[in-house]
PDB file of C-alpha atoms in Angstrom:
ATOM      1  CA  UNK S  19      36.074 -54.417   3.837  1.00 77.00           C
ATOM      2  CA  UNK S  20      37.299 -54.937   0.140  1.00 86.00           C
ATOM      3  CA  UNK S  21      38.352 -58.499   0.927  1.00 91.00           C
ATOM      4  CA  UNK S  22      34.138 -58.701   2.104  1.00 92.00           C
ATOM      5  CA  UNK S  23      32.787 -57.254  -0.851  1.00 92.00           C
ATOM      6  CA  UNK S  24      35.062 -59.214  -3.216  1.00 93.00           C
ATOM      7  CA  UNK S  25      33.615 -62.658  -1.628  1.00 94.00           C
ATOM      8  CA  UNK S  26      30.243 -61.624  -1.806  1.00 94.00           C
ATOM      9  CA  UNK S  27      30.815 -60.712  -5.706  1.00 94.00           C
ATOM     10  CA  UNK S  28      32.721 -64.123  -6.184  1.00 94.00           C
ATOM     11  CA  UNK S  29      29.580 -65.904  -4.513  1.00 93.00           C
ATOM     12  CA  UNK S  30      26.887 -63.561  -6.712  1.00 93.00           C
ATOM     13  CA  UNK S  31      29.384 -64.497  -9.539  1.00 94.00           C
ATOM     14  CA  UNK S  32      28.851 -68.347  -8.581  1.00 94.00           C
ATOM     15  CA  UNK S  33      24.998 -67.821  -8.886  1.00 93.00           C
ATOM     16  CA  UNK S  34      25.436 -65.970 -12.131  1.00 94.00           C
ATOM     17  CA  UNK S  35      27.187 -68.718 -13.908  1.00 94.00           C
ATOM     18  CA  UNK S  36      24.682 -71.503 -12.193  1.00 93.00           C
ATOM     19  CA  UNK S  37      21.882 -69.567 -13.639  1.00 92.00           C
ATOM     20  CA  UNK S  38      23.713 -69.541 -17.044  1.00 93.00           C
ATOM     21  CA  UNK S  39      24.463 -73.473 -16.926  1.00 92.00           C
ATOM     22  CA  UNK S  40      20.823 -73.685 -15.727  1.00 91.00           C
ATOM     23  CA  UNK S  41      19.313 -71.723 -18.816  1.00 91.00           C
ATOM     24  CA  UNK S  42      21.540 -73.796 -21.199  1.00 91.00           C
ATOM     25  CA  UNK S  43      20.806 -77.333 -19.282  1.00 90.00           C
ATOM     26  CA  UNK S  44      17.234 -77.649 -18.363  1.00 88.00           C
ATOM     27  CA  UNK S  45      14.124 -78.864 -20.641  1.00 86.00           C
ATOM     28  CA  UNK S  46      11.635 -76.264 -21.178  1.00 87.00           C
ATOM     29  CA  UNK S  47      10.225 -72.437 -20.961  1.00 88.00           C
ATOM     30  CA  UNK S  48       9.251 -73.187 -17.311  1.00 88.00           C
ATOM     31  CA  UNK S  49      12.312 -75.243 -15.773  1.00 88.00           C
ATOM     32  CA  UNK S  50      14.471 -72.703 -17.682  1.00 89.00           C
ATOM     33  CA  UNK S  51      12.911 -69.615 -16.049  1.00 90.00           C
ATOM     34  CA  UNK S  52      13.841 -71.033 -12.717  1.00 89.00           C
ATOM     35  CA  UNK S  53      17.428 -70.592 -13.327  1.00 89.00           C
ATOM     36  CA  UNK S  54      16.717 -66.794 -14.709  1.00 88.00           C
ATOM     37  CA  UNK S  55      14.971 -65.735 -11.583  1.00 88.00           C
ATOM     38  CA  UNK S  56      18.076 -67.371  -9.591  1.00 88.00           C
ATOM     39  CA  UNK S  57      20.634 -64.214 -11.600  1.00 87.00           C
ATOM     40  CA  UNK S  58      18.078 -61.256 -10.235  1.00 83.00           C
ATOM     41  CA  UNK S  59      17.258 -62.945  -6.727  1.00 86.00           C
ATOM     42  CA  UNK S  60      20.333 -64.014  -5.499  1.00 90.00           C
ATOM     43  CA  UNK S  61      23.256 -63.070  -8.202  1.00 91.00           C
ATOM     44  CA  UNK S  62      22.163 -59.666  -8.730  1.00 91.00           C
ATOM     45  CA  UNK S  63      21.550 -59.685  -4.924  1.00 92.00           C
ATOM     46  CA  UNK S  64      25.267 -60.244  -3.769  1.00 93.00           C
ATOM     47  CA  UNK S  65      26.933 -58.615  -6.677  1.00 93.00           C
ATOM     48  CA  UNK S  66      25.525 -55.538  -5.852  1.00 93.00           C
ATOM     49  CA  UNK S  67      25.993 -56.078  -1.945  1.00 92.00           C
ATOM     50  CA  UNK S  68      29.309 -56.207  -3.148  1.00 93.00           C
ATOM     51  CA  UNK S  69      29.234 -53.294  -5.044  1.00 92.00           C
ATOM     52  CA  UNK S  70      27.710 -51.217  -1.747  1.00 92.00           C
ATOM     53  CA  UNK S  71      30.351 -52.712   0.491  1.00 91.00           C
ATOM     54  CA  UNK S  72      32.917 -51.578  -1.768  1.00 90.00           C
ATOM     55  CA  UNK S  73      31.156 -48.196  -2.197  1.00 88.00           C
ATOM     56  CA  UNK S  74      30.781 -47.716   1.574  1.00 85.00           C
ATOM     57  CA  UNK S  75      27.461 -45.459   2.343  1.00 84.00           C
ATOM     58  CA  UNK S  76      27.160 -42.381   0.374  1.00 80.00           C
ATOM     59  CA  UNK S  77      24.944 -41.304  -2.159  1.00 80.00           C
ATOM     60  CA  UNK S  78      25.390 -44.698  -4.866  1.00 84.00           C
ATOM     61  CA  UNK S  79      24.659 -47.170  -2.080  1.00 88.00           C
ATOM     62  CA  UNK S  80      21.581 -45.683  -1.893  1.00 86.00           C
ATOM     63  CA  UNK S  81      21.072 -45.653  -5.009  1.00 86.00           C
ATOM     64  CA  UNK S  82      22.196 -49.587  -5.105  1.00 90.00           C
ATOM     65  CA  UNK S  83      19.281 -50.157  -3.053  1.00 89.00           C
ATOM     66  CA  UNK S  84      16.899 -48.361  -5.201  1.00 88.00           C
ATOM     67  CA  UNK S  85      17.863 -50.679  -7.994  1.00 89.00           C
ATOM     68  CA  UNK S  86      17.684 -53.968  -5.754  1.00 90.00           C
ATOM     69  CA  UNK S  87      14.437 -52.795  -4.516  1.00 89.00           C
ATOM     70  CA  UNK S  88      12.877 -52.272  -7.957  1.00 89.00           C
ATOM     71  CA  UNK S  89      15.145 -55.658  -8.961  1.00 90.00           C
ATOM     72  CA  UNK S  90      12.823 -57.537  -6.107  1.00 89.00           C
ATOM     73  CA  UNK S  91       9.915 -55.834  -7.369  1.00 88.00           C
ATOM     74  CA  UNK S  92      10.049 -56.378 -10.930  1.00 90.00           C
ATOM     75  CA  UNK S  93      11.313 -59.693 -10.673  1.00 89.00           C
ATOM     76  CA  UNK S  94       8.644 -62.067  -9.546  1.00 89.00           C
ATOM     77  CA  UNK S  95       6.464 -60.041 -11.643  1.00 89.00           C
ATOM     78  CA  UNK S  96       8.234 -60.917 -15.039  1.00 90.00           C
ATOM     79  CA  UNK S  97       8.649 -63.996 -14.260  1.00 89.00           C
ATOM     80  CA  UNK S  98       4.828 -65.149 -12.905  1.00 90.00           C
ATOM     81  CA  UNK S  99       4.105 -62.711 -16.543  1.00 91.00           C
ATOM     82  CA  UNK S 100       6.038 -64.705 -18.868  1.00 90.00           C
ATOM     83  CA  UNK S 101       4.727 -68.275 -17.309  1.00 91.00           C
ATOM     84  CA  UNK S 102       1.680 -67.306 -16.901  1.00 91.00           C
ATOM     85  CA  UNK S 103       1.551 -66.798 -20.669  1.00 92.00           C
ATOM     86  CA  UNK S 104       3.336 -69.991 -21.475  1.00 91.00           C
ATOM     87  CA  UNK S 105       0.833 -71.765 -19.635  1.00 90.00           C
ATOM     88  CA  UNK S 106      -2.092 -69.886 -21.013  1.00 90.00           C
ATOM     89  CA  UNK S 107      -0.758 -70.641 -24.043  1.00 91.00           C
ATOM     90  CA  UNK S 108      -1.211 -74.595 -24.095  1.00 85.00           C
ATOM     91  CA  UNK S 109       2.605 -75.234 -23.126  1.00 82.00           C
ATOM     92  CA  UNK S 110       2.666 -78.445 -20.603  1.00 82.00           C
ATOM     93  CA  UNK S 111       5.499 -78.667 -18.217  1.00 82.00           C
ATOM     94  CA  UNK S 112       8.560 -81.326 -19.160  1.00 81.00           C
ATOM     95  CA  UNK S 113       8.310 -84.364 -17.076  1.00 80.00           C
ATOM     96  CA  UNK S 114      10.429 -87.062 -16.527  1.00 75.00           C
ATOM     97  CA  UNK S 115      10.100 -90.186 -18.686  1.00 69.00           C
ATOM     98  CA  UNK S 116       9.945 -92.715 -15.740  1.00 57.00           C
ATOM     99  CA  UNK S 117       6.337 -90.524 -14.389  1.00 48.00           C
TER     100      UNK S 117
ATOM    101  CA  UNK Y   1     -11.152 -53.660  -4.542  1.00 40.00           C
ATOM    102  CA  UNK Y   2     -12.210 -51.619  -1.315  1.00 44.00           C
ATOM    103  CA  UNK Y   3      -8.662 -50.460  -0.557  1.00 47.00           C
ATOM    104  CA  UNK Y   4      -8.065 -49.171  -4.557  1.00 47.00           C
ATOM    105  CA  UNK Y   5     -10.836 -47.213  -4.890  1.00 45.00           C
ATOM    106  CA  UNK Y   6     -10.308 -45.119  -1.768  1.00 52.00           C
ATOM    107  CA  UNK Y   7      -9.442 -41.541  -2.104  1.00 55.00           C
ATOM    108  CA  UNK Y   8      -6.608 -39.793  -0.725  1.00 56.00           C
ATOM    109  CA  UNK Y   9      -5.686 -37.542   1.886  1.00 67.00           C
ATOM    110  CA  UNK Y  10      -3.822 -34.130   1.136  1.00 72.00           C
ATOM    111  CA  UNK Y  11      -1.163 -35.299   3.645  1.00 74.00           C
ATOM    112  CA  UNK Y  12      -0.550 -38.737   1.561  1.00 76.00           C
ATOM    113  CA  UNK Y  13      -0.290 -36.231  -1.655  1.00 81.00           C
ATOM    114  CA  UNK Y  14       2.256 -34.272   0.373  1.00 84.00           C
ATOM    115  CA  UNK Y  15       3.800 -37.811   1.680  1.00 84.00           C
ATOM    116  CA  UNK Y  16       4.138 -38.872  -2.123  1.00 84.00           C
ATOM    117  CA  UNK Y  17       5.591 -35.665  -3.273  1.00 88.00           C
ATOM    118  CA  UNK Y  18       8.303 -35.676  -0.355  1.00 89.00           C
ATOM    119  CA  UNK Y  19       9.493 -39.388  -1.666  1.00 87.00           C
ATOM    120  CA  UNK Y  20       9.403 -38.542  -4.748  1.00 89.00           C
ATOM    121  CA  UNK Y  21      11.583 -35.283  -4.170  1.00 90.00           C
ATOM    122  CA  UNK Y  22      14.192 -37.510  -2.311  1.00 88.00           C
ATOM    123  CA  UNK Y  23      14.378 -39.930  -4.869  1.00 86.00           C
ATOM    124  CA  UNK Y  24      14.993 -37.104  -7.406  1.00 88.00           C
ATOM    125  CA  UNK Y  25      17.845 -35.353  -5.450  1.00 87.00           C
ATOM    126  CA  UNK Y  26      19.006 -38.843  -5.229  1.00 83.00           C
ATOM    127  CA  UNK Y  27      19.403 -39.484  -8.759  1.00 83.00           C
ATOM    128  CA  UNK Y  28      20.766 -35.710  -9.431  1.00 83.00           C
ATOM    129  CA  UNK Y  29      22.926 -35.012  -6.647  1.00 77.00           C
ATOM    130  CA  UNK Y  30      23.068 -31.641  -7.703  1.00 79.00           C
ATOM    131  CA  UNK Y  31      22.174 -29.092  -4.656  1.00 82.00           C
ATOM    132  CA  UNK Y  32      22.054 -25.567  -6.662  1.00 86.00           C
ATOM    133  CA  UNK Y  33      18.847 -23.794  -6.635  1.00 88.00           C
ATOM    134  CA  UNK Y  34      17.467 -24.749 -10.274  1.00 88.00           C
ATOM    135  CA  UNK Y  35      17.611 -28.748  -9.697  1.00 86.00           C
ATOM    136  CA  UNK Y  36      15.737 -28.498  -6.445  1.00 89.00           C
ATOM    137  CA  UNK Y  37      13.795 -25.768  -7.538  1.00 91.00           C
ATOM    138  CA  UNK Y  38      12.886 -27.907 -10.561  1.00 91.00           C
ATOM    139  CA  UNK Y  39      12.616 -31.368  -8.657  1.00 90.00           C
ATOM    140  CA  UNK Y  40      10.286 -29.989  -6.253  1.00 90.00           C
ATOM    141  CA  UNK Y  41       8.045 -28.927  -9.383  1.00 91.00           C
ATOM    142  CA  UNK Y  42       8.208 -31.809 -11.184  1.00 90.00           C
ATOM    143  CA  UNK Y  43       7.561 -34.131  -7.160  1.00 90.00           C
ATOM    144  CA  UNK Y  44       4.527 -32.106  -6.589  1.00 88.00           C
ATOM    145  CA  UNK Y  45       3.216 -32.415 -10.465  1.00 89.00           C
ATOM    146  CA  UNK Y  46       3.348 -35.984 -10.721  1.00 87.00           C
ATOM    147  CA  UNK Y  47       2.069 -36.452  -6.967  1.00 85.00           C
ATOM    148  CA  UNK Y  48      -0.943 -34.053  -8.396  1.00 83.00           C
ATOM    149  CA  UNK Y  49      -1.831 -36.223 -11.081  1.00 83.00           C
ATOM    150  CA  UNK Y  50      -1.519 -39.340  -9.808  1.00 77.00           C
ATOM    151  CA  UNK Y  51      -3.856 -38.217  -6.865  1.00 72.00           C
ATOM    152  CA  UNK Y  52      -7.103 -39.834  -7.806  1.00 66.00           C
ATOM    153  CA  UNK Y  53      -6.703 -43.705  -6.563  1.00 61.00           C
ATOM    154  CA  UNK Y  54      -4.102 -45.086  -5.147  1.00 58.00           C
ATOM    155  CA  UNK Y  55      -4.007 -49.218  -4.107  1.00 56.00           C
ATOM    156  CA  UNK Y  56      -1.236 -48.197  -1.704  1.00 58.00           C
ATOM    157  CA  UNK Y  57      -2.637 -46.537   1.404  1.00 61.00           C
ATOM    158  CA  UNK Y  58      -0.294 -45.953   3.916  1.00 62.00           C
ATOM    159  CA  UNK Y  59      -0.145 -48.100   7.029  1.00 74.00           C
ATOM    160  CA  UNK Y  60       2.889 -48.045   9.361  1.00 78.00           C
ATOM    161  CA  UNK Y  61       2.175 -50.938  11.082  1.00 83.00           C
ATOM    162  CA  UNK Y  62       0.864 -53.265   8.304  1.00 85.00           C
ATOM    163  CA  UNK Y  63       4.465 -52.135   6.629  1.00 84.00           C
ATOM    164  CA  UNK Y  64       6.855 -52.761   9.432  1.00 89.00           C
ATOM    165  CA  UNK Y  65       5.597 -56.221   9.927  1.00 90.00           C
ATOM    166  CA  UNK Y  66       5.946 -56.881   6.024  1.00 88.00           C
ATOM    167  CA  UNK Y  67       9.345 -55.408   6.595  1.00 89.00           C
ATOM    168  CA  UNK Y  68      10.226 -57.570   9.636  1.00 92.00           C
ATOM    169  CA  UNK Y  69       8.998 -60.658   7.308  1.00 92.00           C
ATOM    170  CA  UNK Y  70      11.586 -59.810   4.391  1.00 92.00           C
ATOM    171  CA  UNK Y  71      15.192 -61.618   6.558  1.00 93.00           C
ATOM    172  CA  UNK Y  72      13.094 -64.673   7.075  1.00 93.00           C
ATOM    173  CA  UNK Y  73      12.501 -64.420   3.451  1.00 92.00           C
ATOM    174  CA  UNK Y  74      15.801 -63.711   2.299  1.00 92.00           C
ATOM    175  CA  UNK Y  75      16.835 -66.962   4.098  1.00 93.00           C
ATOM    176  CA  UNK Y  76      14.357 -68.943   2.630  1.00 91.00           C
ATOM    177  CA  UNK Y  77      15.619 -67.280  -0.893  1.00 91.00           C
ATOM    178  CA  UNK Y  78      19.029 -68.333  -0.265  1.00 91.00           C
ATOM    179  CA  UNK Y  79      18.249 -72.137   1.057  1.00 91.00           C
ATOM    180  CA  UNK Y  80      16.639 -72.687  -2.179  1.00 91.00           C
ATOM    181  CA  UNK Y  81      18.778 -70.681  -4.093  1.00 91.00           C
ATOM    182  CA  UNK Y  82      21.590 -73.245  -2.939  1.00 92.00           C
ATOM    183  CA  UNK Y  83      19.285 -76.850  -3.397  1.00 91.00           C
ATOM    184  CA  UNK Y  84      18.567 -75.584  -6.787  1.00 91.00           C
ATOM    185  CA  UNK Y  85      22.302 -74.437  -7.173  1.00 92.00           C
ATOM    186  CA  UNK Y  86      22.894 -78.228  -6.542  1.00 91.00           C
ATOM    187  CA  UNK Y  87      19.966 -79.647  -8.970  1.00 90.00           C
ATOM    188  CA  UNK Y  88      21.269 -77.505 -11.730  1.00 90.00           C
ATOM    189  CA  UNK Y  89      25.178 -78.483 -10.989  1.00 91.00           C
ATOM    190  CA  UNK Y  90      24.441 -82.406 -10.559  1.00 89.00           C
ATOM    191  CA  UNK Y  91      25.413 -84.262 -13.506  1.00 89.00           C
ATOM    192  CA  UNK Y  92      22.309 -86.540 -14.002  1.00 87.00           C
ATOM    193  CA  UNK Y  93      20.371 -83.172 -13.267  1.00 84.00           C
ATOM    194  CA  UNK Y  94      17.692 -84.936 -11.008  1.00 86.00           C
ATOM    195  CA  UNK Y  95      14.862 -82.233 -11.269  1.00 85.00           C
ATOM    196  CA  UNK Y  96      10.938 -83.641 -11.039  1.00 86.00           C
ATOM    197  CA  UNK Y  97       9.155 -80.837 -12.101  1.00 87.00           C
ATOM    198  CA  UNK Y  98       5.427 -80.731 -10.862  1.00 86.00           C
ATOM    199  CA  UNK Y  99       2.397 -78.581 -10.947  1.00 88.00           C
ATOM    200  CA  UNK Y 100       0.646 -78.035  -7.724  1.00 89.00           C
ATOM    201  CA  UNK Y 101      -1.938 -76.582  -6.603  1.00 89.00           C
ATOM    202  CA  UNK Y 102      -2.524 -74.471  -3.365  1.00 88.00           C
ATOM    203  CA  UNK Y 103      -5.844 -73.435  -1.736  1.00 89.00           C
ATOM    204  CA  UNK Y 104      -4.808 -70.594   0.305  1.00 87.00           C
ATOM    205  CA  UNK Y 105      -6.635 -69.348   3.700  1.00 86.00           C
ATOM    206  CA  UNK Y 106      -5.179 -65.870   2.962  1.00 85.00           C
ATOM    207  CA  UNK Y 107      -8.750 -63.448   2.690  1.00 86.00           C
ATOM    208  CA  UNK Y 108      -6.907 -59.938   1.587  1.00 85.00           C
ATOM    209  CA  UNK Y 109      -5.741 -59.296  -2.096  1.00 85.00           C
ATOM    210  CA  UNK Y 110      -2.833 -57.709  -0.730  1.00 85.00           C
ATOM    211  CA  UNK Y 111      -1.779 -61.292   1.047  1.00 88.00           C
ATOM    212  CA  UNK Y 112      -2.197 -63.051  -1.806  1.00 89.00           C
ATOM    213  CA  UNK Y 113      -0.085 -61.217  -3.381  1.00 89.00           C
ATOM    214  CA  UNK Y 114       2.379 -61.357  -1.105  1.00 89.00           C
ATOM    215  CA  UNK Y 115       2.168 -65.058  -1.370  1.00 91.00           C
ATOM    216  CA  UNK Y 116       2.690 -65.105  -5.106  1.00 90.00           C
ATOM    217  CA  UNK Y 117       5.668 -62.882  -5.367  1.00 90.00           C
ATOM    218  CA  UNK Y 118       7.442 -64.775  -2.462  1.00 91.00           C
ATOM    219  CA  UNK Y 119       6.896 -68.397  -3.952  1.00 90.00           C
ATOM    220  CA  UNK Y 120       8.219 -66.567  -7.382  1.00 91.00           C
ATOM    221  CA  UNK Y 121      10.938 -64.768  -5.397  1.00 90.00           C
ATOM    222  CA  UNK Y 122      11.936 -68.176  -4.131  1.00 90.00           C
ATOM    223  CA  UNK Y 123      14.224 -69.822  -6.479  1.00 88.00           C
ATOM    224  CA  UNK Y 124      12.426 -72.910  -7.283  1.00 87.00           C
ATOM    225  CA  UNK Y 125       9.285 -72.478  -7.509  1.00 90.00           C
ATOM    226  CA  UNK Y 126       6.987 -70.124  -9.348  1.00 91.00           C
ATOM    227  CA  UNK Y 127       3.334 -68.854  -9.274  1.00 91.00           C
ATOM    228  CA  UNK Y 128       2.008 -69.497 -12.525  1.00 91.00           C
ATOM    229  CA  UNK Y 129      -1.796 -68.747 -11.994  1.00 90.00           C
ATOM    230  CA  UNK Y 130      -4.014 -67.039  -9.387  1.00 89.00           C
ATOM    231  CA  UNK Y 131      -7.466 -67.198  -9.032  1.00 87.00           C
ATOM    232  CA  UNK Y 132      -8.862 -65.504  -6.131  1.00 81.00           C
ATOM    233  CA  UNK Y 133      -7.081 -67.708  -3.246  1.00 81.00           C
ATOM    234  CA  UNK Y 134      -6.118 -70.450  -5.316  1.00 88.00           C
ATOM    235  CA  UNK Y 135      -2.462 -71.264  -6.924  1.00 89.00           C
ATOM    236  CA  UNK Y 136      -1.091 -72.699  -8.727  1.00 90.00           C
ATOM    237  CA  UNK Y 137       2.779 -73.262  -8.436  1.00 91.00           C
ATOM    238  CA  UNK Y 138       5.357 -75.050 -11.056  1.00 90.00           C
ATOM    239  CA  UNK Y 139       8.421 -76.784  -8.390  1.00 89.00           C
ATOM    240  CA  UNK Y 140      11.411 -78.455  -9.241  1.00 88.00           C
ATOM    241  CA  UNK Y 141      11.469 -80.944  -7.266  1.00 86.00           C
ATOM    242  CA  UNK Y 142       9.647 -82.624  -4.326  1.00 85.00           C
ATOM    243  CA  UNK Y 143      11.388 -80.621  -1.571  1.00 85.00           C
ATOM    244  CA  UNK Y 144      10.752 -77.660  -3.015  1.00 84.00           C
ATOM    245  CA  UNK Y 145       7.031 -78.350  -3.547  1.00 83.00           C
ATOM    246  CA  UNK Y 146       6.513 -79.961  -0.203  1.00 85.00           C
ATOM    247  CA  UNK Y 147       7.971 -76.254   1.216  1.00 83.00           C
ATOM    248  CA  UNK Y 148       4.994 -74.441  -0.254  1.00 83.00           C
ATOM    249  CA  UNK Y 149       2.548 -77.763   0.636  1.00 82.00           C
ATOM    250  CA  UNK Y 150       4.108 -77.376   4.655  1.00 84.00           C
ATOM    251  CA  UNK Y 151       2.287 -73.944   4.736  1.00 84.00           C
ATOM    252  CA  UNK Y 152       4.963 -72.151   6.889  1.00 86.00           C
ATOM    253  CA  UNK Y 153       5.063 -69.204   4.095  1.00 88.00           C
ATOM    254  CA  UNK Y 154       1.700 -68.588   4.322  1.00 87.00           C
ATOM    255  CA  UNK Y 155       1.394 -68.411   7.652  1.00 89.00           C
ATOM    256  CA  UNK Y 156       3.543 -66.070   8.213  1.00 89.00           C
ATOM    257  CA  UNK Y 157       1.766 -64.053   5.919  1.00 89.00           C
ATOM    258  CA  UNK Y 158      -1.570 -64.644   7.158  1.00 88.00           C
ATOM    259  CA  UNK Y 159       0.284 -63.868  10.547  1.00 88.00           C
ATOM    260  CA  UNK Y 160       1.284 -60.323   8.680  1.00 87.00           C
ATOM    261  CA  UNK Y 161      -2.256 -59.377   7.956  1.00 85.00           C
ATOM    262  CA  UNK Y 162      -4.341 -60.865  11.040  1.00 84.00           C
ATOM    263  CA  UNK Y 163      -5.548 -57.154  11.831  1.00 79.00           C
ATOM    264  CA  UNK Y 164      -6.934 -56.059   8.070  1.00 78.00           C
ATOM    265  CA  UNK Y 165     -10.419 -56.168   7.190  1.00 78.00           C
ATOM    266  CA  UNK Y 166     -10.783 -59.235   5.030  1.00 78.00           C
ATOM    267  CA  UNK Y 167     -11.420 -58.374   0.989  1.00 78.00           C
ATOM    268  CA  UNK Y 168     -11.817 -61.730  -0.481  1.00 70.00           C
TER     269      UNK Y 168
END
C-alpha cells in the first residue's frame, strides 16, 4: 500500500513540476493558465490519492475527498473567471509567427 | 431560469440540513453532546436561511448518470493531461494555440454547464466565453481542438440530460 501511494505522489509530483516549467515556459495569460489548471486537475489529483492511500479510510480520507471535490469544483471556475476577463479585456491569444 | 426559481420542499430543507450536519461532524470529529448539539443548530440554521431558491433540485437519476459520466472524464483528463505534459516538456515547445468556436446542441443551462467546466477541467483547453449554447474554447494545439470539434464530449452530455425539459 505505501509503495502505491508513494508512486501516485511521485507521478502528481511529475505533474506539479510540468505545470511549474509550463507557467515559466509558455507565451501569454492564456497558454500559461493551461499549465495552472494541469497542478489542481491532475497534480493535486494524485498527490492527494496518495495522501488517502497512505491514510487508509477513516475520517481524513473523507475529508481528502471533500477537498478534491471542492478542488474540481472551484477549478474550472477560476480558471474560465480569470480568461474570461483577459479576453474581455482586449488581450489576443499568442500565435505562432509562421500563422 | 425555470429550475432556480422553484421553491423547495420541507424534505429538501431537511435533506440539506442532514448534509450539512455530516459535513460538520466531519470536520469536528468530536462526538460529545455540545458539538452535535451545536452542529445540528447551526445545519438546520443555515438550511433555514438558505431555503428560498435553490438552482440545485434534487434528482437521483439525473445525478447518477452525471456520476457514471465523471471515469470517462477522468480519462479524458489524464490523456490530455499527458499530450500537454509532452507539449510543455518538448524542447522546441510546438504549441498552436487557437480560438474556436463551438455551437452546441445542448438545450438545458445545466448541460451547458457541464460542457464548460469539462472542456476547462480538461487540461488543454479552456472555455473562455459562453453565450447561451455557443463557446468559445482557447486549445493548444490541433489535437486538442479537434477533441472538442469531434463532439464525443458533448454527446455524452446531451446523452446525460435526454430526459430534462429543455430550458434554452
Amino acid at each position: 500500500m505505501d509503495i502505491l501511494s508513494i508512486i501516485f505522489m511521485l507521478a502528481g509530483l511529475f505533474f506539479l513540476i510540468v505545470a511549474a516549467i509550463g507557467v515559466i515556459r509558455l507565451p501569454d495569460v492564456f497558454s500559461r493558465s493551461h499549465a495552472v489548471s494541469l497542478t489542481d486537475s491532475l497534480g493535486a489529483l494524485l498527490m492527494l490519492i496518495g495522501i488517502a492511500l497512505h491514510e487508509g479510510l477513516g475520517k481524513n480520507t473523507l475529508k481528502i475527498l471533500v477537498v478534491l471535490t471542492l478542488l474540481y469544483i472551484l477549478n474550472p471556475g477560476i480558471a474560465h473567471a480569470t480568461i474570461r476577463a483577459a479576453f474581455r479585456s482586449g488581450l489576443k491569444p499568442w500565435k505562432k509567427e509562421s500563422q | 431560469m425555470a429550475t432556480r426559481s422553484r421553491p423547495i420542499s420541507s424534505e429538501f430543507l431537511f435533506l440539506k440540513a442532514l448534509a450539512l450536519f455530516v459535513f460538520w461532524v466531519l470536520l469536528s470529529g468530536s462526538f460529545d453532546w455540545v458539538h452535535l448539539g451545536l452542529g445540528l443548530i447551526c445545519s438546520f440554521g443555515v438550511a433555514w436561511v438558505n431555503s428560498g431558491h435553490s438552482p440545485f433540485v434534487p434528482k437521483f437519476r439525473l445525478w447518477l448518470s452525471i456520476f457514471l459520466y465523471l471515469p470517462w472524464l477522468f480519462y479524458k483528463i489524464f490523456e490530455s493531461g499527458i499530450h500537454l505534459s509532452k507539449l510543455i516538456l518538448h524542447p522546441s515547445l510546438p504549441i498552436e494555440p487557437r480560438l474556436i468556436s463551438v455551437e452546441t446542441k445542448l438545450r438545458h443551462q445545466a448541460a451547458v454547464v457541464l460542457f464548460g467546466n469539462s472542456i476547462t477541467l480538461t487540461p488543454g483547453t479552456i472555455t473562455v466565453e459562453v453565450e447561451q449554447n455557443r463557446l468559445i474554447i482557447h486549445a493548444m494545439d490541433k489535437d486538442l481542438g479537434d477533441d472538442i470539434e469531434s463532439k464525443q464530449m458533448e454527446s455524452k452530455i446531451a446523452d446525460i440530460f435526454k430526459n430534462e425539459e429543455p430550458d434554452i
